[in-house]
Tab-separated table of C-alpha atoms in Angstrom:
chain	number	residue	atom	x	y	z
A	199	UNK	CA	0.000	0.000	0.000
A	200	UNK	CA	1.114	3.549	-0.691
A	201	UNK	CA	2.023	6.091	1.977
A	202	UNK	CA	0.971	9.729	1.810
A	203	UNK	CA	4.463	10.682	0.652
A	204	UNK	CA	4.246	8.514	-2.449
A	205	UNK	CA	2.820	9.666	-5.731
A	206	UNK	CA	0.259	8.021	-7.952
A	207	UNK	CA	1.604	6.491	-11.144
A	208	UNK	CA	0.329	7.630	-14.527
A	209	UNK	CA	-1.664	4.401	-14.743
A	210	UNK	CA	-3.267	5.025	-11.354
A	211	UNK	CA	-4.054	8.627	-12.234
A	212	UNK	CA	-5.824	7.345	-15.317
A	213	UNK	CA	-7.589	4.491	-13.511
A	214	UNK	CA	-9.009	6.717	-10.775
A	215	UNK	CA	-9.311	9.999	-12.666
A	216	UNK	CA	-13.122	10.150	-12.533
A	217	UNK	CA	-13.053	10.208	-8.730
A	218	UNK	CA	-9.822	12.183	-8.379
A	219	UNK	CA	-11.474	15.142	-10.126
A	220	UNK	CA	-14.030	15.288	-7.304
A	221	UNK	CA	-12.980	18.046	-4.901
A	222	UNK	CA	-13.852	15.792	-1.949
A	223	UNK	CA	-11.258	13.235	-3.053
A	224	UNK	CA	-8.431	14.535	-5.220
A	225	UNK	CA	-4.976	12.958	-5.279
A	226	UNK	CA	-4.619	13.197	-1.503
A	227	UNK	CA	-7.870	11.316	-0.987
A	228	UNK	CA	-6.841	8.668	-3.480
A	229	UNK	CA	-3.586	8.130	-1.617
A	230	UNK	CA	-5.556	7.886	1.605
A	231	UNK	CA	-7.762	5.184	0.091
A	232	UNK	CA	-4.618	3.329	-0.947
A	233	UNK	CA	-3.467	3.375	2.661
A	234	UNK	CA	-6.818	2.166	4.038
A	235	UNK	CA	-7.576	-1.328	5.344
A	236	UNK	CA	-11.153	-2.610	5.268
A	237	UNK	CA	-12.465	-6.049	6.187
A	238	UNK	CA	-15.756	-7.379	4.842
A	239	UNK	CA	-17.492	-10.176	6.740
A	240	UNK	CA	-19.452	-12.119	4.149
A	241	UNK	CA	-18.870	-12.396	0.402
A	242	UNK	CA	-22.410	-13.102	-0.751
A	243	UNK	CA	-25.255	-10.896	-1.939
A	244	UNK	CA	-24.161	-7.849	0.055
A	245	UNK	CA	-20.460	-8.604	-0.017
A	246	UNK	CA	-20.361	-8.796	-3.810
A	247	UNK	CA	-21.136	-5.126	-4.569
A	248	UNK	CA	-19.279	-3.942	-1.470
A	249	UNK	CA	-16.027	-5.618	-2.442
A	250	UNK	CA	-16.305	-4.795	-6.135
A	251	UNK	CA	-16.836	-1.086	-5.545
A	252	UNK	CA	-14.165	-0.769	-2.860
A	253	UNK	CA	-11.658	-2.627	-5.019
A	254	UNK	CA	-12.512	-0.459	-8.010
A	255	UNK	CA	-12.170	2.681	-5.865
A	256	UNK	CA	-8.623	1.700	-4.893
A	257	UNK	CA	-8.930	0.775	-1.218
A	258	UNK	CA	-5.425	-0.538	-0.586
A	259	UNK	CA	-6.139	-3.597	1.531
A	260	UNK	CA	-9.347	-5.611	1.570
A	261	UNK	CA	-9.965	-8.517	3.911
A	262	UNK	CA	-12.608	-11.005	2.735
A	263	UNK	CA	-14.067	-13.429	5.278
A	264	UNK	CA	-16.448	-16.208	4.235
A	265	UNK	CA	-16.410	-19.915	5.070
A	266	UNK	CA	-19.000	-20.867	2.455
A	267	UNK	CA	-18.721	-22.255	-1.058
A	268	UNK	CA	-20.655	-21.202	-4.147
A	269	UNK	CA	-23.856	-23.036	-5.008
A	270	UNK	CA	-26.141	-22.577	-7.987
A	271	UNK	CA	-28.829	-20.664	-6.087
A	272	UNK	CA	-26.251	-18.021	-5.072
A	273	UNK	CA	-25.767	-16.837	-8.643
A	274	UNK	CA	-29.104	-15.012	-8.778
A	275	UNK	CA	-27.683	-12.281	-6.532
A	276	UNK	CA	-23.990	-12.929	-5.780
A	277	UNK	CA	-22.427	-11.210	-8.758
A	278	UNK	CA	-18.820	-11.986	-7.835
A	279	UNK	CA	-19.241	-15.532	-9.116
A	280	UNK	CA	-20.128	-17.527	-12.220
A	281	UNK	CA	-21.517	-20.975	-12.997
A	282	UNK	CA	-18.035	-22.456	-13.300
A	283	UNK	CA	-17.307	-21.479	-9.670
A	284	UNK	CA	-19.851	-23.822	-8.066
A	285	UNK	CA	-18.353	-25.756	-5.161
A	286	UNK	CA	-15.377	-23.412	-4.692
A	287	UNK	CA	-14.665	-21.170	-1.697
A	288	UNK	CA	-16.205	-17.724	-2.058
A	289	UNK	CA	-13.359	-15.889	-0.330
A	290	UNK	CA	-10.727	-17.443	-2.602
A	291	UNK	CA	-12.779	-16.695	-5.717
A	292	UNK	CA	-13.433	-13.150	-4.541
A	293	UNK	CA	-9.715	-12.473	-4.236
A	294	UNK	CA	-9.087	-13.625	-7.793
A	295	UNK	CA	-11.964	-11.545	-9.145
A	296	UNK	CA	-11.000	-8.399	-7.253
A	297	UNK	CA	-7.321	-8.646	-8.139
A	298	UNK	CA	-8.372	-9.054	-11.756
A	299	UNK	CA	-10.447	-5.900	-11.470
A	300	UNK	CA	-7.677	-3.932	-9.759
A	301	UNK	CA	-4.178	-5.422	-9.456
A	302	UNK	CA	-3.041	-2.332	-7.512
A	303	UNK	CA	-4.783	-3.482	-4.305
A	304	UNK	CA	-4.069	-6.222	-1.787
A	305	UNK	CA	-6.679	-8.830	-0.875
A	306	UNK	CA	-6.438	-11.125	2.150
A	307	UNK	CA	-8.824	-14.052	2.540
A	308	UNK	CA	-10.121	-16.039	5.489
A	309	UNK	CA	-12.290	-19.146	5.093
A	310	UNK	CA	-12.963	-19.628	8.807
A	311	UNK	CA	-16.479	-19.407	10.167
A	312	UNK	CA	-16.699	-16.286	12.313
A	313	UNK	CA	-17.323	-17.062	15.975
A	314	UNK	CA	-17.054	-15.345	19.342
A	315	UNK	CA	-13.700	-17.102	19.792
A	316	UNK	CA	-11.976	-15.903	16.626
A	317	UNK	CA	-13.719	-12.680	15.607
A	318	UNK	CA	-11.421	-10.253	17.442
A	319	UNK	CA	-8.321	-11.791	15.922
A	320	UNK	CA	-9.914	-11.724	12.462
A	321	UNK	CA	-10.874	-8.041	12.472
A	322	UNK	CA	-7.927	-6.603	14.423
A	323	UNK	CA	-5.600	-4.372	12.441
A	324	UNK	CA	-8.225	-2.973	10.077
A	325	UNK	CA	-9.511	0.597	9.883
A	326	UNK	CA	-13.112	-0.364	9.200
A	327	UNK	CA	-15.362	-3.421	9.392
A	328	UNK	CA	-18.316	-4.033	7.078
A	329	UNK	CA	-20.914	-6.599	8.070
A	330	UNK	CA	-22.406	-8.386	5.068
A	331	UNK	CA	-23.562	-11.639	6.653
A	332	UNK	CA	-26.950	-13.289	6.336
A	333	UNK	CA	-27.492	-14.545	9.880
A	334	UNK	CA	-28.416	-12.692	13.041
A	335	UNK	CA	-26.069	-14.524	15.404
A	336	UNK	CA	-22.986	-13.388	13.501
A	337	UNK	CA	-24.278	-9.809	13.485
A	338	UNK	CA	-24.280	-9.769	17.284
A	339	UNK	CA	-20.828	-11.360	17.423
A	340	UNK	CA	-19.274	-8.859	15.004
A	341	UNK	CA	-21.035	-5.917	16.656
A	342	UNK	CA	-19.738	-6.842	20.108
A	343	UNK	CA	-16.179	-7.326	18.844
A	344	UNK	CA	-16.186	-3.972	17.048
A	345	UNK	CA	-17.436	-2.194	20.162
A	346	UNK	CA	-14.758	-3.905	22.279
A	347	UNK	CA	-11.970	-3.004	19.828
A	348	UNK	CA	-13.480	0.424	19.073
A	349	UNK	CA	-13.587	-0.314	15.364
A	350	UNK	CA	-16.210	1.427	13.209
A	351	UNK	CA	-18.775	-0.932	11.697
A	352	UNK	CA	-21.013	-0.494	8.681
A	353	UNK	CA	-24.052	-2.701	9.096
A	354	UNK	CA	-26.408	-3.769	6.317
A	355	UNK	CA	-29.190	-6.316	5.999
A	356	UNK	CA	-31.902	-7.382	3.573
A	357	UNK	CA	-35.248	-9.147	3.782
A	358	UNK	CA	-37.427	-9.866	0.746
A	359	UNK	CA	-37.758	-6.460	-0.992
A	360	UNK	CA	-36.398	-4.431	1.919
A	361	UNK	CA	-33.086	-3.560	3.511
A	362	UNK	CA	-31.251	-1.096	5.711
A	363	UNK	CA	-27.812	0.430	6.210
A	364	UNK	CA	-26.292	2.149	9.237
A	365	UNK	CA	-22.837	3.108	10.465
A	366	UNK	CA	-21.807	2.317	14.030
A	367	UNK	CA	-19.101	4.459	15.640
A	368	UNK	CA	-18.312	2.909	19.057
A	369	UNK	CA	-19.107	5.266	21.905
A	370	UNK	CA	-20.950	7.660	19.602
A	371	UNK	CA	-23.605	5.698	17.702
A	372	UNK	CA	-26.277	3.240	18.676
A	373	UNK	CA	-24.841	-0.256	18.259
A	374	UNK	CA	-26.669	-3.243	16.805
A	375	UNK	CA	-27.599	-4.465	20.289
A	376	UNK	CA	-29.050	-1.041	21.187
A	377	UNK	CA	-31.531	-1.331	18.337
A	378	UNK	CA	-32.130	-5.070	18.505
A	379	UNK	CA	-31.650	-6.035	22.175
A	380	UNK	CA	-33.201	-9.488	21.882
A	381	UNK	CA	-31.334	-12.107	19.911
A	382	UNK	CA	-34.167	-14.033	18.303
A	383	UNK	CA	-32.460	-16.127	15.669
A	384	UNK	CA	-34.526	-16.344	12.494
A	385	UNK	CA	-35.975	-19.664	11.506
A	386	UNK	CA	-33.591	-21.830	9.525
A	387	UNK	CA	-35.383	-21.467	6.233
A	388	UNK	CA	-34.682	-19.862	2.898
A	389	UNK	CA	-35.735	-16.234	2.686
A	390	UNK	CA	-36.853	-14.896	-0.669
A	391	UNK	CA	-34.985	-11.945	-2.147
A	392	UNK	CA	-34.675	-10.134	-5.459
A	393	UNK	CA	-31.004	-9.935	-6.396
A	394	UNK	CA	-31.127	-6.182	-6.978
A	395	UNK	CA	-32.009	-5.520	-3.314
A	396	UNK	CA	-28.641	-6.652	-1.882
A	397	UNK	CA	-27.143	-4.763	-4.813
A	398	UNK	CA	-28.750	-1.538	-3.581
A	399	UNK	CA	-27.897	-2.096	0.088
A	400	UNK	CA	-24.354	-3.305	-0.566
A	401	UNK	CA	-23.673	-0.306	-2.779
A	402	UNK	CA	-24.875	2.021	-0.016
A	403	UNK	CA	-22.544	0.240	2.411
A	404	UNK	CA	-19.627	0.773	0.021
A	405	UNK	CA	-20.494	4.467	-0.221
A	406	UNK	CA	-20.604	4.777	3.576
A	407	UNK	CA	-17.182	3.126	3.723
A	408	UNK	CA	-15.623	5.590	1.290
A	409	UNK	CA	-17.150	8.548	3.158
A	410	UNK	CA	-15.772	7.240	6.428
A	411	UNK	CA	-12.294	6.547	5.068
A	412	UNK	CA	-12.021	9.988	3.463
A	413	UNK	CA	-13.943	11.866	6.151
A	414	UNK	CA	-16.400	13.692	3.916
A	415	UNK	CA	-20.175	13.848	3.653
A	416	UNK	CA	-22.684	12.809	6.303
A	417	UNK	CA	-22.380	9.336	7.783
A	418	UNK	CA	-25.382	7.322	8.946
A	419	UNK	CA	-23.995	7.303	12.472
A	420	UNK	CA	-27.181	8.531	14.161
A	421	UNK	CA	-29.694	7.030	11.775
A	422	UNK	CA	-30.327	4.183	9.374
A	423	UNK	CA	-31.501	4.265	5.790
A	424	UNK	CA	-34.397	1.888	5.203
A	425	UNK	CA	-35.148	0.852	1.611
A	426	UNK	CA	-38.403	-0.615	0.316
A	427	UNK	CA	-37.950	-1.868	-3.210
A	428	UNK	CA	-41.648	-2.613	-3.754
A	429	UNK	CA	-42.611	0.962	-2.958
A	430	UNK	CA	-39.464	2.472	-4.502
A	431	UNK	CA	-38.915	4.442	-1.294
A	432	UNK	CA	-36.022	5.325	0.983
A	433	UNK	CA	-36.702	6.416	4.551
A	434	UNK	CA	-34.276	7.722	7.171
A	435	UNK	CA	-34.911	6.477	10.703
A	436	UNK	CA	-33.208	8.205	13.622
A	437	UNK	CA	-31.302	5.964	16.034
A	438	UNK	CA	-30.281	6.534	19.633
A	439	UNK	CA	-27.895	4.782	21.999
A	440	UNK	CA	-29.444	2.706	24.735
A	441	UNK	CA	-27.930	3.957	28.028
A	442	UNK	CA	-28.458	0.471	29.448
A	443	UNK	CA	-27.055	-1.463	26.482
A	444	UNK	CA	-25.109	-4.482	27.725
A	445	UNK	CA	-22.571	-4.058	24.910
A	446	UNK	CA	-21.830	-0.363	24.411
A	447	UNK	CA	-23.254	1.702	27.285
A	448	UNK	CA	-19.889	2.071	29.051
A	449	UNK	CA	-17.816	2.667	25.922
A	450	UNK	CA	-16.453	6.160	25.346
A	451	UNK	CA	-15.892	7.668	21.935
A	452	UNK	CA	-12.299	7.980	20.721
A	453	UNK	CA	-11.995	10.841	18.255
A	454	UNK	CA	-10.317	9.875	15.003
A	455	UNK	CA	-6.742	10.995	14.607
């Protein structure tokens, strides 16, 4: 990854020129992206657009965590993969795809199943965590680890034609447990979804990540964006920390350096 003292090559200036010309980014912002380290938990319907857009934007180091393999029913929404990838590890395939898209970045993979025992080790050393999993239990596990390590977390989820995105800044924002205090694991059954819905939500998560890394725009740190694809509507819902939250109530905010 590049340091701030390094310069972009002519090839990089050409690759990223459409975002470099934005006053909010520029060359300095592009170098900052190159220095950034982001880990994405889940390389499925949400993880596909997240990783593709962050790789294309030039985020210097991406961590991809997913223990699953590709099956045929994934291909309706998980656009990282193709029919010839069935049976192969998603994380390994994602690395190959992302490096093909942008050889300037680094991609680290992990095929372990995330658990309370290994999650802190997995996410340590990154600047930002993005949750793109499809089960509630892992959401609580990742949320708690991020609060403990004081790592920012971008949370996203989908259900049928709906989804939401929010950014959790430990000690400042409501955490996942604040908003969903009871861990009622969903029934172990397939949930219907149109592939474009995780595309919308994952893209919003990628945008939140870039805003956080470059410190511009308004983050969803005190609200969530709720999307209803059937009604073609977005709605912003204000969020508030629970002063009695068992996970984050005693955590103090550390201002970014």
